[in-house]
Amino acid sequence: MIPRRKHNASSGSLPPPDDKHASNDYILSDGVQREGCCAALRRRLNRKTLHKRVPITAWLPQYNAEKAVGDLIAGITVGLTVIPQSLAYSNIAGLPPQYGLYGSFLGCFIYIVLGGCRAVPAGPTAIASLLTFQVAGGVVEKAILLNFLTGLVELLMGVLGLGFLVNFVSGPVSSGFTSAVALMIATSQVKDLFAIPVTGGTFLQQWISIFRNLHNASLWDPVLGFICIALLLLMRKIGMIKLGSKEECGPSTRQKVLSKCLWMVGTCRNAIVVVVTGSLGFWFVSMHGSSPVRLMGAIPSGVPMPQLPPFSYVRADNSTADFLEMVSELGSGVLVIPLIVLLEDIAICKAFSDGRTIDATQEMIALGVMNVFNSFVQAYPSGGSLARSVVSNGSGVKTTFNGIYTGVIVILALQFFTQYFEFIPKAALAAVIISAILFMVEYDVVKPMWRAKKLDLVPGVGTFVLCLTLPIELGILTGVVVNIIFILYHAARPKLSVEMLKTEAGVEYLMITPDRCLMFPSVEYVRRLVTKCAAGGDVPVVIECTHIYSADYTAAKSIEQLTADFHERHQPLYFYNVKPSVCSIFEAVAKPEHFVVFYEDDELDRLLAADGRVPPVKPPPLP
């Protein structure tokens, strides 16, 4: 048992004041104050802080040729992957294709300096693109301003240390959201796959529009699209083949080389399909003057000149929206998109951290700075991409320096190759997205979730359904709120253990043990249960308070009412092993004669004897 501690001179309290020295001990001169401030500043601005907030200073001195080769291969491989993805993701965002490329180079350079995970290629992502379309509605000016505000929110969250907010998105909610987004992204590509117009902002509205317009579908666009999907899935399987892995002596050198070539085919499958179908589109245009499938069309060449994000824009009805009106139109997306981008990025960092601790605050700062600067080159919100991270990690990436090669490749593509991008079929880009998004549906978590805790399916399935039926930012917010309600309900319904025990003197008493602290959501529930358990008898009741590590005023008031009720019906109520901090809260409200606390087992016999429950022990007769 834990005996109750008494406050004494050795408990850390200040010594009594001494008149002889009191006037000198606590007077600080201005020079001493300045010296203290400088010392505190030096303590904060040390090498450890520098390595933590500017991670490149930690790994750059140990950079060598081996790491450079790994970063070079990974950077080029990711660069070949990010170009077709960026073109396709900008279509998801409802923006012209060049805006996906605009967000794929500057962020790579910034993340080299501030990023903390080697396998995070910064750039457009499928989830951020869909959220951008939901919030900005395909308006370029609103998408760029959304990127600027997203960066500011992420940066502010990092400076204020608000990384814990990401923890409010639980695993079931995240899985439901990701699966719903995957289906919505695949749905958004149906219009390019069948070359039909599709309207609607939610999943159900888009499918209603698809079925209404399906009779107007083109013939060759879906043929090309489904052939590309089949090829992409086939090349993905080819990339997983490892020759000689089951042999006892291991793979030979030839088998290793062939396995690496097959892996390269699987890794660069998006680029291969885009190049082949783009060449096919170019051949049709040059030989026949037109193409049987819809092509991307003209794309402006060149790297965009830095400029301020737009703080106003002209609406379709020729009215001008100022900054406040734009922010109002963006709505909750200004807060939802930073949270989702951070959630996705931190999940990627944990997956490829090799067991190292992830500094969520630093990731927030890196993504915040990246998105703020990206808005000056006309990009929309971006972050870390899981698909590109897998490619980067599989390519042998060593440090974040791989981003410089990816960024340079995107710049070269913008400067010299955009004239060829216009021949890429839209159905091929839709196939790239659909083949990648199929594996984002997290159906495999349902079975273990059902086995572990069936109640977790409620927020998961609820978020999934809400994101498909509501605008997606409202869906995820509602899912988070539902999850928080589950947490609060769990906190408001603590478990109580009830046992009938006997003292050493043979007196029966009821021991009730709550399993957590008493706060205002749960205290009335606990009071009702204690009263119910003790009703119909006068047996003494003991509340075991070992697990009650905190309480509040509402709990103290309820305890005061509980002790008063027991006193009125002359039924003893005792509190066992109350922590001193909790005891002081209860004593401040409850009446001292009603609130009885003990800390040792033999004290219970003494209390029951004082109450008349235990007969006094007769002294032995004198000889």
XYZ file of C-alpha atoms in Angstrom:
623
model
C 0.000 0.000 0.000
C 1.102 3.588 -0.569
C 1.130 5.515 2.723
C -0.077 9.057 2.605
C 2.815 11.506 2.484
C 2.983 14.559 4.670
C 4.415 17.851 3.556
C 7.623 18.708 5.362
C 10.749 20.727 4.953
C 12.402 18.094 2.797
C 9.594 17.988 0.214
C 11.082 20.689 -1.954
C 9.486 23.764 -0.440
C 11.437 27.006 -0.206
C 13.372 27.675 3.006
C 12.047 30.348 5.343
C 13.184 33.826 4.445
C 16.245 35.178 6.137
C 16.094 38.904 6.778
C 19.855 39.194 6.758
C 20.271 37.976 3.237
C 16.844 38.347 1.659
C 17.582 41.800 0.262
C 20.648 40.597 -1.658
C 19.815 37.079 -2.858
C 17.025 38.018 -5.283
C 18.221 41.314 -6.752
C 19.530 40.991 -10.328
C 21.333 43.751 -12.123
C 20.612 44.592 -15.748
C 23.939 43.067 -16.755
C 23.080 39.757 -15.096
C 19.674 39.758 -16.828
C 21.275 40.358 -20.197
C 23.787 37.630 -19.498
C 20.959 35.238 -18.576
C 19.063 35.995 -21.793
C 22.193 35.497 -23.883
C 22.948 32.222 -22.124
C 19.386 30.971 -22.734
C 19.660 31.980 -26.389
C 22.979 30.175 -26.720
C 21.461 27.075 -25.148
C 18.707 27.045 -27.753
C 20.855 27.931 -30.762
C 23.291 25.055 -30.471
C 24.490 22.407 -32.889
C 21.827 19.928 -31.811
C 19.056 22.401 -32.614
C 20.698 23.218 -35.945
C 20.820 19.524 -36.909
C 17.207 19.108 -35.802
C 15.743 22.075 -37.676
C 18.083 22.003 -40.701
C 18.655 18.242 -41.170
C 21.034 18.675 -44.121
C 23.695 19.930 -41.693
C 23.616 16.547 -39.942
C 24.120 14.217 -42.909
C 26.017 16.377 -45.417
C 29.448 16.098 -43.679
C 29.208 12.275 -43.942
C 28.104 12.318 -47.588
C 30.235 10.068 -49.801
C 30.393 8.550 -53.294
C 28.316 5.493 -52.367
C 25.453 7.643 -51.125
C 25.764 9.890 -54.177
C 25.315 6.933 -56.553
C 22.248 5.699 -54.664
C 20.699 9.173 -54.683
C 21.462 9.624 -58.398
C 19.707 6.380 -59.380
C 16.743 7.060 -57.087
C 16.404 10.680 -58.211
C 16.370 9.816 -61.916
C 13.949 6.908 -61.377
C 11.546 9.074 -59.384
C 11.897 11.847 -61.979
C 10.721 9.470 -64.718
C 7.806 8.500 -62.466
C 6.760 11.960 -61.304
C 6.307 13.480 -64.779
C 3.432 11.243 -65.967
C 1.958 11.243 -62.461
C 2.000 15.036 -62.227
C 0.288 15.374 -65.593
C -2.406 12.956 -64.464
C -2.788 14.432 -60.948
C -3.374 17.911 -62.343
C -6.291 16.415 -64.250
C -7.673 15.095 -60.926
C -7.343 18.616 -59.505
C -9.323 19.970 -62.470
C -6.378 22.129 -63.613
C -4.377 22.337 -66.857
C -1.633 19.657 -66.968
C 1.325 22.029 -66.576
C 0.272 22.951 -63.028
C 1.106 19.437 -61.860
C 4.654 19.890 -63.157
C 4.918 23.327 -61.529
C 4.593 21.666 -58.121
C 7.168 18.952 -58.830
C 10.552 20.703 -58.826
C 10.908 23.538 -56.284
C 9.581 21.451 -53.393
C 12.241 18.805 -54.127
C 15.005 21.372 -53.604
C 13.484 22.714 -50.364
C 12.948 19.254 -48.911
C 16.647 18.479 -49.396
C 17.483 21.132 -46.782
C 14.537 20.817 -44.373
C 13.177 17.303 -44.907
C 13.780 14.546 -42.396
C 13.004 11.393 -44.429
C 15.182 10.248 -47.295
C 12.353 8.441 -49.137
C 9.849 11.308 -49.418
C 9.809 12.776 -52.948
C 7.838 16.003 -52.558
C 5.255 16.781 -55.225
C 1.577 16.433 -56.197
C -0.332 13.527 -54.675
C -3.603 11.866 -55.596
C -5.324 12.752 -52.309
C -4.175 16.381 -52.308
C -5.226 16.729 -55.959
C -8.725 15.419 -55.289
C -9.101 17.656 -52.226
C -7.920 20.627 -54.287
C -10.621 19.919 -56.866
C -13.243 19.578 -54.127
C -12.230 22.892 -52.533
C -11.048 25.069 -55.446
C -13.440 23.690 -58.074
C -10.860 23.812 -60.872
C -10.237 27.567 -60.518
C -6.480 28.122 -60.960
C -6.289 31.248 -58.794
C -8.116 29.577 -55.899
C -5.904 26.468 -56.145
C -2.700 28.562 -55.983
C -3.975 30.631 -53.054
C -5.065 27.399 -51.357
C -1.468 26.188 -51.665
C -0.172 29.387 -50.068
C -2.638 29.167 -47.157
C -1.977 25.436 -46.749
C 1.732 26.157 -46.382
C 1.088 28.900 -43.826
C -1.145 26.599 -41.753
C 1.415 23.774 -41.873
C 4.200 26.161 -40.924
C 2.162 27.603 -38.058
C 1.332 24.118 -36.806
C 5.019 23.243 -36.851
C 6.087 26.400 -35.013
C 3.371 25.912 -32.364
C 4.089 22.188 -32.022
C 0.584 21.073 -33.018
C 1.678 17.728 -34.405
C -0.570 15.963 -31.912
C -3.596 17.025 -33.997
C -2.675 14.335 -36.515
C -3.244 11.746 -33.760
C -6.969 12.558 -33.747
C -7.220 10.798 -37.121
C -7.256 7.174 -35.987
C -6.345 4.110 -38.023
C -9.956 3.150 -38.896
C -10.804 6.733 -39.908
C -7.639 6.978 -42.020
C -8.372 3.649 -43.738
C -11.974 4.622 -44.464
C -10.902 8.001 -45.822
C -8.112 6.552 -47.991
C -10.372 3.872 -49.450
C -13.119 6.382 -50.237
C -10.624 8.742 -51.863
C -9.267 5.887 -53.994
C -12.737 5.147 -55.351
C -13.425 8.834 -55.968
C -10.140 9.301 -57.821
C -10.854 6.263 -59.981
C -14.349 7.636 -60.651
C -12.931 11.021 -61.656
C -10.904 9.292 -64.403
C -13.882 7.570 -66.003
C -14.638 10.703 -68.053
C -11.238 10.480 -69.767
C -11.384 6.711 -70.042
C -14.680 6.828 -71.966
C -14.367 10.385 -73.365
C -17.660 11.535 -71.877
C -18.616 14.625 -69.847
C -19.139 13.973 -66.130
C -20.612 16.440 -63.624
C -21.104 16.347 -59.860
C -18.946 16.906 -56.808
C -19.604 13.685 -54.883
C -19.143 10.018 -55.684
C -22.851 9.318 -56.168
C -23.437 12.424 -58.294
C -20.550 11.525 -60.606
C -21.754 7.948 -61.134
C -25.281 9.165 -61.884
C -23.784 11.481 -64.502
C -21.626 8.645 -65.902
C -24.606 6.352 -66.468
C -26.571 9.174 -68.079
C -23.771 9.942 -70.580
C -22.344 6.468 -71.122
C -24.208 6.055 -74.432
C -22.066 8.916 -75.814
C -18.812 7.093 -75.049
C -16.084 6.942 -77.686
C -14.950 3.571 -79.063
C -11.156 3.866 -79.140
C -10.557 5.779 -75.903
C -11.813 2.961 -73.623
C -10.060 0.368 -75.798
C -6.735 2.169 -75.395
C -7.404 2.862 -71.711
C -8.171 -0.743 -70.758
C -5.198 -2.017 -72.764
C -2.964 0.427 -70.847
C -4.434 -0.685 -67.502
C -3.749 -4.333 -68.380
C -0.169 -3.517 -69.458
C 0.496 -1.478 -66.308
C -0.763 -4.250 -64.021
C 1.241 -6.832 -65.988
C 4.438 -4.782 -65.778
C 3.825 -4.298 -62.051
C 3.785 -8.077 -61.633
C 6.875 -8.413 -63.822
C 8.717 -5.965 -61.564
C 8.086 -8.246 -58.572
C 9.781 -11.269 -60.160
C 13.054 -12.231 -58.467
C 14.919 -14.902 -60.381
C 16.800 -17.527 -58.382
C 15.473 -16.415 -55.010
C 14.336 -19.959 -54.115
C 17.588 -21.671 -55.045
C 19.782 -22.920 -52.203
C 22.935 -21.197 -53.469
C 21.061 -17.978 -54.173
C 20.663 -16.128 -57.484
C 23.560 -16.023 -59.909
C 25.026 -12.794 -61.269
C 23.044 -13.168 -64.485
C 19.838 -13.731 -62.542
C 20.518 -10.657 -60.407
C 21.001 -8.514 -63.514
C 17.818 -9.860 -65.114
C 15.875 -9.323 -61.881
C 17.115 -5.756 -61.765
C 16.032 -5.191 -65.380
C 12.589 -6.622 -64.629
C 12.371 -4.391 -61.563
C 13.266 -1.373 -63.707
C 10.502 -2.274 -66.172
C 7.989 -2.469 -63.324
C 9.221 0.752 -61.733
C 9.195 2.798 -64.952
C 5.936 1.306 -66.238
C 4.115 4.655 -66.116
C 6.812 6.384 -68.160
C 6.940 3.473 -70.641
C 3.176 3.536 -71.237
C 3.105 7.326 -71.570
C 6.027 7.375 -74.028
C 4.593 4.545 -76.145
C 1.061 5.969 -76.305
C 2.433 9.489 -76.847
C 4.449 8.204 -79.801
C 1.292 6.528 -81.099
C -0.630 9.811 -80.800
C 2.189 11.685 -82.576
C 2.150 9.126 -85.407
C -1.621 9.466 -85.891
C -1.436 13.280 -86.000
C 1.560 13.385 -88.340
C 0.249 10.679 -90.709
C -3.507 11.276 -90.643
C -3.838 14.819 -89.354
C -5.919 13.767 -86.335
C -6.085 11.087 -83.646
C -8.930 8.626 -82.956
C -8.405 9.202 -79.220
C -8.428 12.462 -77.282
C -4.983 13.961 -76.679
C -3.657 16.284 -73.972
C -3.399 19.314 -76.249
C -0.920 22.177 -76.212
C 1.021 22.702 -72.956
C 2.968 25.943 -72.290
C 6.715 25.355 -72.152
C 9.202 26.871 -69.746
C 9.617 27.190 -65.998
C 7.120 29.698 -64.512
C 8.540 32.983 -63.311
C 8.165 33.536 -59.544
C 5.249 35.789 -58.673
C 2.951 36.451 -55.735
C -0.041 34.133 -55.292
C -3.278 35.654 -56.571
C -5.230 37.432 -53.829
C -8.223 38.104 -56.100
C -9.743 36.637 -59.239
C -12.502 37.265 -61.754
C -15.462 34.914 -61.463
C -17.327 33.421 -64.406
C -19.959 36.161 -64.127
C -17.200 38.856 -64.482
C -17.456 39.865 -60.803
C -14.209 40.179 -58.848
C -13.624 38.198 -55.658
C -11.191 39.757 -53.179
C -8.950 37.910 -50.726
C -11.539 37.507 -47.978
C -14.127 36.254 -50.422
C -11.637 33.733 -51.824
C -10.841 32.457 -48.331
C -14.562 32.195 -47.608
C -15.072 30.184 -50.803
C -12.213 27.844 -49.875
C -13.956 27.196 -46.546
C -12.839 24.340 -44.308
C -10.425 23.078 -46.971
C -7.855 25.584 -45.681
C -7.637 23.467 -42.503
C -8.528 20.022 -43.813
C -5.962 19.850 -46.624
C -2.935 20.675 -44.397
C -4.066 18.034 -41.911
C -4.509 15.343 -44.583
C -1.223 16.217 -46.335
C 0.605 16.011 -43.004
C -1.103 12.745 -42.127
C -0.059 11.184 -45.424
C 3.497 12.514 -45.166
C 4.046 11.342 -41.573
C 2.650 7.898 -42.429
C 5.198 7.649 -45.267
C 8.011 8.809 -42.971
C 7.118 6.136 -40.409
C 7.038 3.465 -43.108
C 10.534 4.325 -44.380
C 12.220 5.591 -41.202
C 14.157 2.342 -40.527
C 13.088 2.488 -36.896
C 14.196 6.095 -36.306
C 11.959 8.534 -34.454
C 10.018 10.862 -36.753
C 10.017 14.553 -35.859
C 6.482 15.543 -36.866
C 7.198 19.188 -36.088
C 10.097 19.285 -38.538
C 7.970 17.629 -41.243
C 5.334 20.307 -40.729
C 7.924 23.043 -41.093
C 9.400 21.432 -44.219
C 6.022 20.957 -45.920
C 4.889 24.420 -44.851
C 7.915 26.155 -46.357
C 7.665 23.947 -49.447
C 4.013 24.781 -50.144
C 4.476 28.496 -49.457
C 7.326 28.695 -51.974
C 5.487 26.430 -54.427
C 2.622 28.917 -54.494
C 5.056 31.477 -55.952
C 5.584 29.196 -58.984
C 1.815 28.685 -59.497
C 1.561 25.195 -57.962
C -1.348 23.717 -56.034
C -1.011 21.858 -52.650
C 1.400 18.932 -52.574
C 3.218 16.660 -50.143
C 4.809 13.235 -49.892
C 3.578 10.518 -52.256
C 3.480 6.890 -51.124
C 3.814 5.523 -54.679
C 6.927 7.590 -55.400
C 8.333 6.790 -51.948
C 8.134 3.077 -52.726
C 9.973 3.698 -56.007
C 12.589 5.845 -54.279
C 13.197 3.347 -51.497
C 13.397 0.466 -53.963
C 15.937 2.420 -56.031
C 18.369 2.517 -53.106
C 17.917 6.122 -51.976
C 20.387 7.220 -49.282
C 19.560 10.839 -48.429
C 17.138 13.605 -49.359
C 19.721 14.836 -51.896
C 18.025 12.584 -54.477
C 15.455 15.374 -54.859
C 17.912 17.540 -56.782
C 17.980 15.056 -59.669
C 14.188 14.710 -59.669
C 13.772 18.499 -59.696
C 16.281 18.941 -62.524
C 14.508 16.314 -64.644
C 11.167 18.096 -64.175
C 12.755 21.451 -65.101
C 14.258 19.920 -68.253
C 10.862 18.439 -69.129
C 9.178 21.823 -68.691
C 11.825 23.589 -70.724
C 12.291 21.218 -73.642
C 9.672 18.426 -73.803
C 6.256 19.987 -73.170
C 5.757 20.267 -76.936
C 5.671 16.454 -77.040
C 3.341 16.066 -74.051
C 0.412 17.336 -76.120
C 0.335 14.010 -78.011
C -0.209 11.917 -74.866
C -3.712 10.359 -74.907
C -5.904 11.305 -71.977
C -7.053 7.694 -71.702
C -3.446 6.624 -71.085
C -3.070 9.086 -68.190
C -6.407 7.892 -66.792
C -5.063 4.331 -66.961
C -1.933 5.398 -65.047
C -4.083 6.790 -62.233
C -6.588 3.918 -62.102
C -3.922 1.202 -62.069
C -2.136 2.913 -59.192
C -5.244 3.826 -57.223
C -6.623 0.272 -57.166
C -4.112 -0.651 -54.470
C -5.100 2.252 -52.207
C -8.398 0.586 -51.247
C -7.595 -0.828 -47.794
C -10.061 -3.714 -47.735
C -7.490 -5.938 -46.001
C -7.864 -4.052 -42.683
C -11.513 -5.077 -42.234
C -10.826 -8.669 -41.151
C -8.187 -7.921 -38.453
C -10.282 -4.964 -37.255
C -13.283 -7.275 -36.913
C -11.213 -9.751 -34.912
C -9.545 -7.135 -32.703
C -12.417 -4.754 -31.899
C -15.616 -4.718 -33.919
C -16.556 -1.279 -32.598
C -13.655 0.269 -34.558
C -15.507 -0.584 -37.762
C -18.128 2.051 -36.964
C -15.876 5.153 -37.434
C -14.026 3.417 -40.278
C -17.102 2.433 -42.275
C -18.816 5.681 -41.289
C -15.957 7.772 -42.671
C -15.913 5.671 -45.851
C -19.650 6.194 -46.466
C -19.618 9.875 -45.496
C -16.694 10.679 -47.811
C -18.558 9.061 -50.705
C -21.840 10.852 -50.045
C -20.662 14.265 -48.784
C -17.973 16.653 -50.007
C -14.788 14.913 -49.019
C -13.531 17.540 -46.555
C -16.830 17.334 -44.661
C -16.605 13.546 -44.758
C -13.200 13.391 -43.075
C -14.159 16.057 -40.523
C -17.330 14.146 -39.645
C -15.322 10.927 -39.367
C -12.877 12.579 -36.956
C -15.765 13.987 -34.896
C -17.406 10.546 -34.725
C -14.110 9.042 -33.586
C -13.706 11.714 -30.880
C -17.267 10.999 -29.705
C -16.307 7.334 -29.326
C -13.276 8.357 -27.267
C -15.379 10.634 -25.049
C -18.011 7.931 -24.607
C -15.308 5.480 -23.569
C -13.963 8.055 -21.081
C -17.477 8.702 -19.747
C -18.164 5.014 -19.101
C -15.362 3.636 -16.901
C -15.370 0.011 -15.828
C -16.134 -0.746 -12.182
C -14.973 -3.884 -10.402
C -17.285 -4.942 -7.540
C -16.206 -7.511 -4.910
C -17.626 -8.637 -1.561
C -14.711 -9.032 0.854
C -14.152 -9.613 4.569
C -11.901 -7.852 7.038
C -9.642 -9.720 9.451
C -12.367 -9.294 12.057
C -14.854 -11.070 9.783
C -16.936 -8.041 8.780
C -18.162 -8.065 5.161
C -17.706 -4.971 3.030
C -18.208 -4.051 -0.620
C -15.050 -3.083 -2.565
C -15.720 -0.978 -5.704
C -12.732 -0.205 -7.967
C -13.002 2.298 -10.878
C -10.424 1.686 -13.604
C -9.672 5.343 -14.496
C -9.794 8.952 -13.327
C -12.951 10.761 -12.291
C -13.714 13.743 -14.521
C -16.951 15.520 -15.330
C -18.047 13.190 -18.212
C -17.857 10.042 -16.041
C -18.493 11.075 -12.460
C -22.308 10.951 -12.540
C -22.168 7.530 -14.171
C -19.832 6.258 -11.431
C -22.012 7.794 -8.717
C -25.131 6.046 -10.047
C -23.344 2.694 -10.238
C -21.953 2.980 -6.702
C -25.382 3.914 -5.364
C -26.986 1.029 -7.267
C -24.435 -1.509 -6.035
C -24.807 -0.368 -2.404
C -28.601 -0.088 -2.432
C -30.782 -2.451 -0.396
C -28.371 -3.013 2.476
C -26.200 -1.412 5.085
C -22.975 -3.219 4.241
C -19.945 -0.860 4.361
C -18.671 0.321 0.988
C -15.002 0.930 0.153
C -14.057 2.771 -3.053
C -10.556 1.726 -4.141
C -8.943 4.839 -5.674
C -5.574 3.521 -6.897
C -6.467 4.131 -10.574
C -7.940 7.594 -9.942
C -4.931 9.745 -10.781
C -6.811 13.003 -11.444
C -10.144 14.671 -10.695
C -11.890 18.007 -11.123
C -14.397 20.226 -9.320
C -17.407 18.428 -10.841
C -16.054 15.119 -9.557
C -15.508 16.631 -6.111
C -19.115 17.915 -6.016
C -20.405 14.488 -6.994
C -18.280 12.823 -4.312
C -19.662 15.317 -1.789
C -23.227 14.374 -2.773
C -22.372 10.667 -2.680
C -20.906 10.857 0.827
C -23.898 12.896 2.000
C -26.318 10.256 0.634
C -24.472 7.447 2.414
C -24.370 9.482 5.648
C -28.132 10.056 5.537
C -28.888 6.320 5.355
C -26.207 5.501 7.961
C -24.194 3.321 5.598
C -20.404 3.617 5.966
C -18.490 4.828 2.901
C -14.699 4.878 2.896
C -12.094 5.814 0.285
C -8.983 3.677 0.046
C -5.538 4.755 -1.238
C -6.499 8.182 -2.578
C -3.601 10.030 -4.169
C -2.694 13.236 -2.295
C -3.431 15.487 -5.310
C -6.885 13.924 -5.741
C -7.542 13.904 -2.003
C -6.930 17.644 -1.734
C -9.524 18.267 -4.497
C -12.141 16.105 -2.750
C -11.410 17.590 0.701
C -11.886 21.119 -0.650
C -15.566 20.386 -1.372
C -16.729 17.365 0.681
C -17.443 17.616 4.416
C -14.554 16.266 6.510
C -16.813 14.125 8.692
C -18.278 12.453 5.591
C -15.137 12.010 3.498
C -13.101 9.269 5.224
C -9.811 8.086 3.733
C -7.514 5.225 4.793
C -4.278 3.811 3.408
C -3.589 0.593 5.349
C -5.707 -2.565 5.680
C -5.730 -2.535 9.465
C -7.160 1.010 9.400
C -10.404 -0.403 7.990
C -10.936 -2.535 11.116
C -10.378 0.529 13.287
C -12.877 2.572 11.248
C -15.495 -0.194 11.395
C -14.928 -0.575 15.128
C -15.492 3.145 15.602
C -18.694 2.756 13.615
C -19.828 -0.125 15.835
C -19.415 -2.768 13.130
C -16.591 -4.600 14.921
C -17.018 -5.588 18.579
C -14.228 -4.251 20.765
C -11.541 -6.725 21.573
C -11.818 -7.773 25.264
C -8.541 -7.757 27.153
C -7.455 -11.162 28.524
C -8.446 -11.791 32.189
C -5.856 -10.976 34.800
C -4.284 -13.993 36.431
